[in-house]
Amino acid sequence: MKILVLNCGSSSLKYQLINMKDESVLAKGICERIGIEGANMKHQPEGKEAYKVTTPMESHKDAVKLVLEALVDKNHGVIANIAEIDAVGHRVVHGGEEFAKSVVICDKVKKALEACSQLAPLHNPANIIGVEACEAQLPNVPQIAVFDTSFHQTMPRKAYLYALPYEYYDKHKIRRYGFHGTSHRYVSQEAAKLLGKPIEELKLITCHLGNGASVCAIKHGESVDTSMGLTPLEGLAMGTRSGDIDPAIIAFVMEKEGLTAQQVTDVLNKKSGVYGVSGVTSDFRDIEAEAADGNDRAQAALDLYYYRVAKYVGEYAAAMNGVDAVIFTAGLGENSKECRAEVCAYLGYLGIVVDHEKNAVRGKVADFSGSGATVRSMTIPTNEELVIARDTKELLDK
Ligand code: ADP
């Protein structure tokens, strides 16, 4: 069985074709600048040379067409015929309260996805366009939606409810949803394997630290709390997102700076986080380099970032009354030994001890707990595409 995994952003489309026989990636790539001048596709077929083309793509429909052509191309293709694609698994950002599991997409599901769009106006519309583009290009091929939010639907009410007038929840579904669910689910399952224990017996805290970042408390295999909320803006400081702030700051800034609500929201999403504090960049590699060069604001951004990750880990250890392992994943969590060491430096009281030699890895699975540790610390590369492909296969097998 071969499954095409699609992740449609507002102007991009990432894809992987996965052979489920051995879960190997046959080809992967990205179309960028869809609908903008300079649209291009980078295609990496397994065992062949990479292929790059710059060509206009008016919509995701054009991008899907281009991807399918690349997959069957004589030179850089990996399958002989489109008919070899058994199903398409779509990453969908917001499933609201409607979807606690991945689903086969039908008209009813599409309507529900549209209803969730108001909760994720930047993401869900692009996801729906991706589904429709595939329906047009691959009629009769099953399409499956895998949601960022569904893993967190197990959160108890005390974790998902905001202390706001209850009618906001009733009327507008304002509550904590959480994101990065496929990633938190995957790394927690891998951590259980590494620990050699059933996940049903474990309390885990997973830290997904990329451009977007979130922490998740996973008790006995279920998400019981997570740092992102109604939208992916809450929680940790991120590349350009503020994370938690005093909500009164919004009205205060609107008045002082003469901004509209939308403009302040833009500042919180795009001009804050380590970018806003450092004034340099949102890329952690550059910030680490600047800080090492003595840039004090870059150092302030890093200090604030690590501190907040550590605070969330403490909060979730309290929420679960204990923790067996803390797991780091995504761009920083997988690649930055400094980040892992700095966060863990706060966590000695929990029983975390870092072995700095074992921690000196990049993009690899490692348990970097030192001797005497009673809580394990690990780094596990995430694989959201594989989770999407596995869910898709499971639904097809049913
Ligand atoms: P996204 O949320 O866009 O999927 P990623 O998970 O790819 O993001 O993470 C991107 C972030 O990871 C960037 O800020 C990048 O600087 C950071 N990163 C990648 N490699 C390293 C590294 N070696 N050291 C520090 N940060 C890194």
mmCIF file with all atom_site columns, N, CA, C and O in Angstrom, residues 78-94:
data_model
loop_
_atom_site.group_PDB
_atom_site.id
_atom_site.type_symbol
_atom_site.label_atom_id
_atom_site.label_alt_id
_atom_site.label_comp_id
_atom_site.label_asym_id
_atom_site.label_entity_id
_atom_site.label_seq_id
_atom_site.pdbx_PDB_ins_code
_atom_site.Cartn_x
_atom_site.Cartn_y
_atom_site.Cartn_z
_atom_site.occupancy
_atom_site.B_iso_or_equiv
_atom_site.pdbx_formal_charge
_atom_site.auth_seq_id
_atom_site.auth_comp_id
_atom_site.auth_asym_id
_atom_site.auth_atom_id
_atom_site.pdbx_PDB_model_num
ATOM 1  N N  . VAL A 1 78 ? 8.837   7.902  -8.912  1.00 0.00 ? 78 VAL A N  1
ATOM 2  C CA . VAL A 1 78 ? 9.093   6.722  -8.068  1.00 0.00 ? 78 VAL A CA 1
ATOM 3  C C  . VAL A 1 78 ? 8.008   5.659  -8.224  1.00 0.00 ? 78 VAL A C  1
ATOM 4  O O  . VAL A 1 78 ? 8.123   4.564  -7.679  1.00 0.00 ? 78 VAL A O  1
ATOM 5  N N  . ILE A 1 79 ? 6.942   5.998  -8.973  1.00 0.00 ? 79 ILE A N  1
ATOM 6  C CA . ILE A 1 79 ? 5.914   4.995  -9.280  1.00 0.00 ? 79 ILE A CA 1
ATOM 7  C C  . ILE A 1 79 ? 5.617   5.070  -10.780 1.00 0.00 ? 79 ILE A C  1
ATOM 8  O O  . ILE A 1 79 ? 5.870   6.100  -11.408 1.00 0.00 ? 79 ILE A O  1
ATOM 9  N N  . ALA A 1 80 ? 5.087   3.967  -11.311 1.00 0.00 ? 80 ALA A N  1
ATOM 10 C CA . ALA A 1 80 ? 4.846   3.912  -12.760 1.00 0.00 ? 80 ALA A CA 1
ATOM 11 C C  . ALA A 1 80 ? 3.538   4.603  -13.119 1.00 0.00 ? 80 ALA A C  1
ATOM 12 O O  . ALA A 1 80 ? 3.396   5.166  -14.198 1.00 0.00 ? 80 ALA A O  1
ATOM 13 N N  . ASN A 1 81 ? 2.588   4.564  -12.183 1.00 0.00 ? 81 ASN A N  1
ATOM 14 C CA . ASN A 1 81 ? 1.246   5.024  -12.493 1.00 0.00 ? 81 ASN A CA 1
ATOM 15 C C  . ASN A 1 81 ? 0.583   5.635  -11.253 1.00 0.00 ? 81 ASN A C  1
ATOM 16 O O  . ASN A 1 81 ? 0.782   5.150  -10.146 1.00 0.00 ? 81 ASN A O  1
ATOM 17 N N  . ILE A 1 82 ? -0.214  6.666  -11.485 1.00 0.00 ? 82 ILE A N  1
ATOM 18 C CA . ILE A 1 82 ? -0.952  7.320  -10.395 1.00 0.00 ? 82 ILE A CA 1
ATOM 19 C C  . ILE A 1 82 ? -1.826  6.331  -9.622  1.00 0.00 ? 82 ILE A C  1
ATOM 20 O O  . ILE A 1 82 ? -2.056  6.486  -8.422  1.00 0.00 ? 82 ILE A O  1
ATOM 21 N N  . ALA A 1 83 ? -2.295  5.298  -10.354 1.00 0.00 ? 83 ALA A N  1
ATOM 22 C CA . ALA A 1 83 ? -3.190  4.313  -9.726  1.00 0.00 ? 83 ALA A CA 1
ATOM 23 C C  . ALA A 1 83 ? -2.503  3.566  -8.584  1.00 0.00 ? 83 ALA A C  1
ATOM 24 O O  . ALA A 1 83 ? -3.163  2.905  -7.783  1.00 0.00 ? 83 ALA A O  1
ATOM 25 N N  . GLU A 1 84 ? -1.186  3.685  -8.492  1.00 0.00 ? 84 GLU A N  1
ATOM 26 C CA . GLU A 1 84 ? -0.472  3.027  -7.377  1.00 0.00 ? 84 GLU A CA 1
ATOM 27 C C  . GLU A 1 84 ? -0.705  3.737  -6.037  1.00 0.00 ? 84 GLU A C  1
ATOM 28 O O  . GLU A 1 84 ? -0.377  3.207  -4.985  1.00 0.00 ? 84 GLU A O  1
ATOM 29 N N  . ILE A 1 85 ? -1.238  4.977  -6.101  1.00 0.00 ? 85 ILE A N  1
ATOM 30 C CA . ILE A 1 85 ? -1.519  5.691  -4.841  1.00 0.00 ? 85 ILE A CA 1
ATOM 31 C C  . ILE A 1 85 ? -2.842  5.171  -4.282  1.00 0.00 ? 85 ILE A C  1
ATOM 32 O O  . ILE A 1 85 ? -3.895  5.325  -4.903  1.00 0.00 ? 85 ILE A O  1
ATOM 33 N N  . ASP A 1 86 ? -2.782  4.530  -3.111  1.00 0.00 ? 86 ASP A N  1
ATOM 34 C CA . ASP A 1 86 ? -3.974  3.888  -2.556  1.00 0.00 ? 86 ASP A CA 1
ATOM 35 C C  . ASP A 1 86 ? -4.839  4.855  -1.755  1.00 0.00 ? 86 ASP A C  1
ATOM 36 O O  . ASP A 1 86 ? -6.033  4.629  -1.602  1.00 0.00 ? 86 ASP A O  1
ATOM 37 N N  . ALA A 1 87 ? -4.226  5.885  -1.195  1.00 0.00 ? 87 ALA A N  1
ATOM 38 C CA . ALA A 1 87 ? -5.002  6.827  -0.382  1.00 0.00 ? 87 ALA A CA 1
ATOM 39 C C  . ALA A 1 87 ? -4.181  8.088  -0.152  1.00 0.00 ? 87 ALA A C  1
ATOM 40 O O  . ALA A 1 87 ? -2.956  8.084  -0.334  1.00 0.00 ? 87 ALA A O  1
ATOM 41 N N  . VAL A 1 88 ? -4.879  9.159  0.237   1.00 0.00 ? 88 VAL A N  1
ATOM 42 C CA . VAL A 1 88 ? -4.188  10.401 0.588   1.00 0.00 ? 88 VAL A CA 1
ATOM 43 C C  . VAL A 1 88 ? -4.520  10.742 2.042   1.00 0.00 ? 88 VAL A C  1
ATOM 44 O O  . VAL A 1 88 ? -5.692  10.747 2.437   1.00 0.00 ? 88 VAL A O  1
ATOM 45 N N  . GLY A 1 89 ? -3.499  10.988 2.824   1.00 0.00 ? 89 GLY A N  1
ATOM 46 C CA . GLY A 1 89 ? -3.695  11.415 4.219   1.00 0.00 ? 89 GLY A CA 1
ATOM 47 C C  . GLY A 1 89 ? -3.389  12.895 4.323   1.00 0.00 ? 89 GLY A C  1
ATOM 48 O O  . GLY A 1 89 ? -2.322  13.343 3.934   1.00 0.00 ? 89 GLY A O  1
ATOM 49 N N  . HIS A 1 90 ? -4.358  13.666 4.802   1.00 0.00 ? 90 HIS A N  1
ATOM 50 C CA . HIS A 1 90 ? -4.183  15.123 4.897   1.00 0.00 ? 90 HIS A CA 1
ATOM 51 C C  . HIS A 1 90 ? -3.959  15.541 6.335   1.00 0.00 ? 90 HIS A C  1
ATOM 52 O O  . HIS A 1 90 ? -4.703  15.125 7.228   1.00 0.00 ? 90 HIS A O  1
ATOM 53 N N  . ARG A 1 91 ? -2.978  16.391 6.545   1.00 0.00 ? 91 ARG A N  1
ATOM 54 C CA . ARG A 1 91 ? -2.858  17.027 7.844   1.00 0.00 ? 91 ARG A CA 1
ATOM 55 C C  . ARG A 1 91 ? -3.895  18.152 7.902   1.00 0.00 ? 91 ARG A C  1
ATOM 56 O O  . ARG A 1 91 ? -3.919  19.029 7.038   1.00 0.00 ? 91 ARG A O  1
ATOM 57 N N  . VAL A 1 92 ? -4.769  18.108 8.888   1.00 0.00 ? 92 VAL A N  1
ATOM 58 C CA . VAL A 1 92 ? -5.733  19.195 9.076   1.00 0.00 ? 92 VAL A CA 1
ATOM 59 C C  . VAL A 1 92 ? -5.474  19.796 10.460  1.00 0.00 ? 92 VAL A C  1
ATOM 60 O O  . VAL A 1 92 ? -5.336  19.074 11.447  1.00 0.00 ? 92 VAL A O  1
ATOM 61 N N  . VAL A 1 93 ? -5.369  21.113 10.496  1.00 0.00 ? 93 VAL A N  1
ATOM 62 C CA . VAL A 1 93 ? -4.950  21.748 11.740  1.00 0.00 ? 93 VAL A CA 1
ATOM 63 C C  . VAL A 1 93 ? -6.031  21.676 12.820  1.00 0.00 ? 93 VAL A C  1
ATOM 64 O O  . VAL A 1 93 ? -5.779  21.225 13.925  1.00 0.00 ? 93 VAL A O  1
ATOM 65 N N  . HIS A 1 94 ? -7.243  22.098 12.486  1.00 0.00 ? 94 HIS A N  1
ATOM 66 C CA . HIS A 1 94 ? -8.267  22.216 13.532  1.00 0.00 ? 94 HIS A CA 1
ATOM 67 C C  . HIS A 1 94 ? -9.447  21.291 13.292  1.00 0.00 ? 94 HIS A C  1
ATOM 68 O O  . HIS A 1 94 ? -10.089 21.372 12.257  1.00 0.00 ? 94 HIS A O  1
#
